[in-house]
CSV table of C-alpha atoms in Angstrom, one decimal:
chain,number,residue,atom,x,y,z
A,11,ALA,CA,-79.7,87.4,-30.5
A,12,ILE,CA,-76.3,89.4,-29.5
A,13,ALA,CA,-73.4,90.3,-30.8
A,14,ALA,CA,-70.5,87.8,-30.4
A,15,ALA,CA,-66.6,88.2,-31.5
A,16,LEU,CA,-65.8,85.2,-33.6
A,17,ASN,CA,-61.9,85.3,-34.6
A,18,GLY,CA,-62.0,88.9,-33.9
A,19,ASP,CA,-64.8,89.7,-35.6
A,20,ILE,CA,-68.1,91.6,-34.3
A,21,VAL,CA,-71.2,89.4,-35.9
A,22,GLN,CA,-75.0,88.5,-34.7
A,23,VAL,CA,-75.5,85.2,-33.5
A,24,GLY,CA,-78.7,83.6,-32.1
A,25,VAL,CA,-78.5,82.3,-28.3
A,26,ASP,CA,-80.2,78.8,-28.4
A,27,THR,CA,-80.5,77.0,-25.2
A,28,GLY,CA,-82.0,74.2,-26.9
A,29,SER,CA,-78.8,73.5,-28.6
A,30,ALA,CA,-75.7,71.3,-27.4
A,31,GLY,CA,-73.2,73.3,-29.3
A,32,THR,CA,-72.7,75.9,-31.3
A,33,TRP,CA,-73.3,76.1,-35.3
A,34,VAL,CA,-72.1,79.2,-37.8
A,35,SER,CA,-72.2,79.8,-41.3
A,36,ASP,CA,-69.4,78.2,-43.4
A,37,ARG,CA,-68.5,81.3,-44.6
A,38,LEU,CA,-67.2,82.2,-41.9
A,39,THR,CA,-65.2,79.0,-40.9
A,40,ASP,CA,-64.3,79.5,-44.7
A,41,ASP,CA,-62.7,83.4,-43.9
A,42,TRP,CA,-61.2,81.5,-40.9
A,43,LEU,CA,-59.0,78.6,-42.4
A,44,ALA,CA,-58.3,80.8,-45.2
A,45,CYS,CA,-57.0,83.2,-43.0
A,46,HIS,CA,-55.2,80.6,-40.5
A,47,PRO,CA,-54.0,77.7,-42.9
A,48,ASP,CA,-52.4,76.5,-39.8
A,49,TRP,CA,-55.7,75.8,-37.6
A,50,PRO,CA,-56.7,72.0,-37.4
A,51,GLN,CA,-59.7,71.2,-39.2
A,52,ALA,CA,-61.9,68.2,-40.0
A,53,THR,CA,-65.4,66.9,-41.7
A,54,GLY,CA,-67.9,65.7,-39.2
A,55,ALA,CA,-70.0,66.7,-36.6
A,56,ALA,CA,-68.4,65.1,-33.0
A,57,GLY,CA,-69.1,66.3,-29.3
A,58,SER,CA,-71.3,69.1,-28.3
A,59,THR,CA,-71.8,69.7,-32.4
A,60,ASN,CA,-73.5,66.4,-33.0
A,61,PHE,CA,-77.0,67.3,-32.4
A,62,PHE,CA,-79.3,65.0,-34.3
A,63,GLY,CA,-77.0,63.3,-37.1
A,64,PHE,CA,-78.9,65.4,-39.8
A,65,PRO,CA,-77.1,64.3,-43.5
A,66,PHE,CA,-75.7,67.9,-43.4
A,67,GLU,CA,-73.9,67.3,-40.3
A,68,SER,CA,-71.5,65.1,-41.4
A,69,ARG,CA,-70.6,67.7,-44.2
A,70,GLY,CA,-70.2,70.5,-41.6
A,71,THR,CA,-66.4,71.9,-41.2
A,72,LEU,CA,-65.2,70.8,-37.5
A,73,VAL,CA,-63.0,73.7,-36.2
A,74,ARG,CA,-61.9,74.7,-32.5
A,75,LEU,CA,-62.0,78.6,-32.1
A,76,PRO,CA,-59.2,79.8,-30.4
A,77,GLU,CA,-61.8,82.6,-28.3
A,78,LEU,CA,-65.5,83.5,-28.5
A,79,GLY,CA,-65.8,86.9,-27.0
A,80,ILE,CA,-69.2,88.6,-25.4
A,81,GLY,CA,-69.1,91.8,-24.6
A,82,ALA,CA,-65.7,92.0,-22.0
A,83,LEU,CA,-66.2,88.1,-21.4
A,84,ARG,CA,-64.0,85.3,-22.9
A,85,GLU,CA,-64.6,81.5,-23.7
A,86,LYS,CA,-61.6,79.8,-25.0
A,87,ASP,CA,-61.2,76.4,-27.3
A,88,VAL,CA,-64.8,76.0,-28.5
A,89,ALA,CA,-66.3,73.7,-30.8
A,90,VAL,CA,-67.5,74.9,-33.5
A,91,LEU,CA,-69.3,73.2,-37.1
A,92,GLY,CA,-69.6,75.4,-39.8
A,93,LEU,CA,-72.7,74.7,-42.1
A,94,PRO,CA,-74.5,76.3,-44.9
A,95,GLN,CA,-75.4,80.1,-44.9
A,96,GLY,CA,-78.7,78.8,-46.0
A,97,LEU,CA,-79.3,77.1,-42.8
A,98,PHE,CA,-78.7,80.5,-40.6
A,99,ASP,CA,-81.3,82.1,-43.3
A,100,TRP,CA,-83.8,79.9,-42.3
A,101,TYR,CA,-83.0,80.3,-38.8
A,102,SER,CA,-82.8,84.1,-38.7
A,103,LYS,CA,-86.6,83.6,-39.7
A,104,LYS,CA,-87.0,82.8,-35.9
A,105,SER,CA,-84.5,85.1,-34.4
A,106,ALA,CA,-84.7,88.9,-33.3
A,107,ARG,CA,-82.7,89.4,-36.1
A,108,PRO,CA,-80.6,88.2,-38.9
A,109,VAL,CA,-77.5,85.8,-37.6
A,110,VAL,CA,-74.7,84.1,-38.9
A,111,GLY,CA,-75.1,81.4,-36.3
A,112,PHE,CA,-76.0,80.3,-32.7
A,113,ILE,CA,-73.9,79.6,-29.6
A,114,GLY,CA,-75.6,76.5,-27.6
A,115,ALA,CA,-74.9,75.0,-24.2
A,116,ASN,CA,-71.2,74.6,-24.8
A,117,VAL,CA,-70.7,78.3,-24.4
A,118,LEU,CA,-73.2,78.8,-22.3
A,119,LYS,CA,-73.0,76.8,-19.4
A,120,GLY,CA,-70.0,78.6,-18.6
A,121,PHE,CA,-72.2,82.0,-17.6
A,122,ARG,CA,-75.5,83.0,-16.0
A,123,ILE,CA,-77.5,84.7,-18.0
A,124,GLU,CA,-80.3,87.6,-17.5
A,125,ILE,CA,-82.4,88.8,-20.1
A,126,ASP,CA,-84.0,92.1,-20.1
A,127,PHE,CA,-86.5,92.0,-23.0
A,128,PRO,CA,-88.2,95.3,-23.2
A,129,SER,CA,-84.9,97.2,-22.9
A,130,GLY,CA,-83.0,94.4,-25.4
A,131,MET,CA,-80.2,93.7,-23.2
A,132,THR,CA,-78.4,90.8,-21.7
A,133,TYR,CA,-76.2,90.4,-18.5
A,134,TRP,CA,-73.9,87.6,-18.5
A,135,ASP,CA,-71.9,86.3,-15.2
A,136,ALA,CA,-69.2,84.2,-15.7
A,137,GLY,CA,-69.6,80.8,-13.8
A,138,PRO,CA,-67.2,77.3,-13.3
A,139,LEU,CA,-65.1,77.0,-16.5
A,140,PRO,CA,-66.9,74.2,-18.7
A,141,ALA,CA,-64.8,70.9,-18.4
A,142,PRO,CA,-62.0,70.5,-21.1
A,143,GLY,CA,-62.5,67.8,-23.3
A,144,ASP,CA,-65.6,68.3,-26.0
A,145,LEU,CA,-63.7,67.4,-28.7
A,146,ASP,CA,-61.5,64.3,-27.0
A,147,ILE,CA,-63.4,61.8,-28.7
A,148,VAL,CA,-64.4,58.8,-30.9
A,149,GLY,CA,-64.9,60.6,-34.0
A,150,VAL,CA,-68.5,59.6,-35.0
A,151,THR,CA,-71.6,61.4,-35.9
A,152,LEU,CA,-74.6,60.0,-34.0
A,153,ARG,CA,-78.3,60.0,-35.5
A,154,PRO,CA,-80.7,59.0,-32.5
A,155,GLU,CA,-84.0,56.8,-33.6
A,156,ALA,CA,-87.4,56.8,-32.6
A,157,ASP,CA,-87.1,53.3,-31.1
A,158,GLY,CA,-84.7,54.9,-28.7
A,159,GLY,CA,-81.6,53.2,-30.2
A,160,TYR,CA,-78.8,55.2,-32.6
A,161,ILE,CA,-77.4,54.7,-35.9
A,162,ILE,CA,-73.9,55.9,-36.9
A,163,GLY,CA,-74.9,59.1,-39.2
A,164,GLY,CA,-71.2,59.5,-40.4
A,165,VAL,CA,-67.6,59.4,-39.3
A,166,VAL,CA,-65.5,62.3,-38.7
A,167,THR,CA,-62.3,62.3,-41.1
A,168,LYS,CA,-59.3,64.4,-41.2
A,169,ASP,CA,-56.8,64.7,-43.9
A,170,GLY,CA,-59.7,62.0,-45.8
A,171,LYS,CA,-58.7,59.9,-43.2
A,172,PRO,CA,-61.9,58.5,-41.3
A,173,ALA,CA,-61.3,58.9,-37.7
A,174,VAL,CA,-62.7,55.4,-36.7
A,175,ALA,CA,-61.7,52.4,-39.2
A,176,GLY,CA,-64.1,49.7,-39.6
A,177,VAL,CA,-67.2,51.5,-38.9
A,178,GLN,CA,-69.7,52.7,-41.7
A,179,PRO,CA,-72.8,55.0,-41.8
A,180,GLY,CA,-75.9,53.4,-41.2
A,181,ASP,CA,-74.3,51.0,-38.4
A,182,ARG,CA,-76.4,50.7,-35.4
A,183,LEU,CA,-74.6,51.2,-32.3
A,184,ILE,CA,-75.6,48.8,-29.8
A,185,CYS,CA,-72.7,49.5,-27.0
A,186,VAL,CA,-70.2,51.4,-25.8
A,187,GLY,CA,-67.9,49.8,-23.2
A,188,GLN,CA,-70.5,48.8,-20.9
A,189,LEU,CA,-72.8,51.4,-21.8
A,190,ASP,CA,-76.1,50.1,-23.6
A,191,THR,CA,-77.0,52.7,-25.6
A,192,SER,CA,-80.4,51.5,-26.4
A,193,GLY,CA,-82.8,54.1,-24.4
A,194,ALA,CA,-79.8,56.1,-23.3
A,195,PRO,CA,-79.8,59.7,-23.4
A,196,MET,CA,-77.4,60.8,-26.4
A,197,GLY,CA,-75.4,63.2,-23.8
A,198,THR,CA,-74.9,59.9,-22.0
A,199,VAL,CA,-73.9,58.3,-25.2
A,200,VAL,CA,-71.4,61.0,-26.2
A,201,ASP,CA,-70.0,61.0,-22.5
A,202,ALA,CA,-69.2,57.5,-23.2
A,203,LEU,CA,-67.3,58.2,-26.4
A,204,ARG,CA,-65.0,61.0,-25.0
A,205,GLY,CA,-61.9,60.5,-22.7
A,206,THR,CA,-57.9,61.0,-22.8
A,207,PRO,CA,-56.5,61.2,-26.6
A,208,GLY,CA,-55.1,57.7,-27.2
A,209,GLU,CA,-57.6,55.4,-25.4
A,210,THR,CA,-59.8,53.2,-26.8
A,211,ARG,CA,-63.7,52.5,-26.6
A,212,THR,CA,-65.3,49.4,-27.7
A,213,LEU,CA,-68.0,50.0,-30.1
A,214,GLY,CA,-70.7,47.2,-30.7
A,215,ILE,CA,-72.2,47.4,-33.9
A,216,GLU,CA,-74.6,45.5,-35.5
A,217,ARG,CA,-74.8,45.6,-39.3
A,218,ASP,CA,-76.6,43.2,-41.8
A,219,GLY,CA,-78.1,41.5,-38.8
A,220,LYS,CA,-74.5,40.5,-37.1
A,221,ARG,CA,-73.1,42.0,-34.4
A,222,VAL,CA,-69.2,43.1,-34.3
A,223,ASN,CA,-66.9,44.7,-32.1
A,224,ILE,CA,-64.8,47.6,-32.9
A,225,GLU,CA,-61.9,49.5,-31.2
A,226,GLY,CA,-62.0,53.0,-31.4
A,227,THR,CA,-59.7,55.2,-30.7
A,228,VAL,CA,-60.2,58.7,-29.0
A,229,ALA,CA,-58.6,61.5,-30.7
A,230,ARG,CA,-58.3,65.0,-30.1
A,231,LEU,CA,-60.6,66.2,-32.8
A,232,PRO,CA,-60.2,68.3,-35.2
């Protein structure tokens, strides 16, 4: 656990090397959006914030945090998913101290980190900037299945409208363009959904035993 500056507030967060992205308590995201009603927001996990397609991921608040600070270092434009505090009460039972969230690979890949456990210190060296475009993506939440396939766990919504028309939770994602998703790592499938806003990706969907193709537009979420 470390102290990090999120929107100017110093809070305790976990350092989770097993997480693709950054999740925080919705108490934080609610406060941020109350103070900054002009910030774009959406509902549902996408990009690095989409872990396992748990049902609660599709109900999370998706925001871009303008800046996340660790000591004197700063990370810009960080994808964050706000989820109920109860999740982090549970998470705190396995962290060094109570936390209100955790940072994952979308932040950590920009640093080299050394941990001095006896002294309770961490040392952070900035490395290459992470590639942009984490949330420039077709807005669906994926759920990996035990058979190596993927189910659409949810569709990101913004202003009450789905980011992708025609896709439904429970659809099986067969392919993204030329990529056969069966057996593909989740990171590869998520990357296939990313692109330049305005581009389209052909999603091969199986529903009720029938195959349909749906054109999903890459959007800059949220």
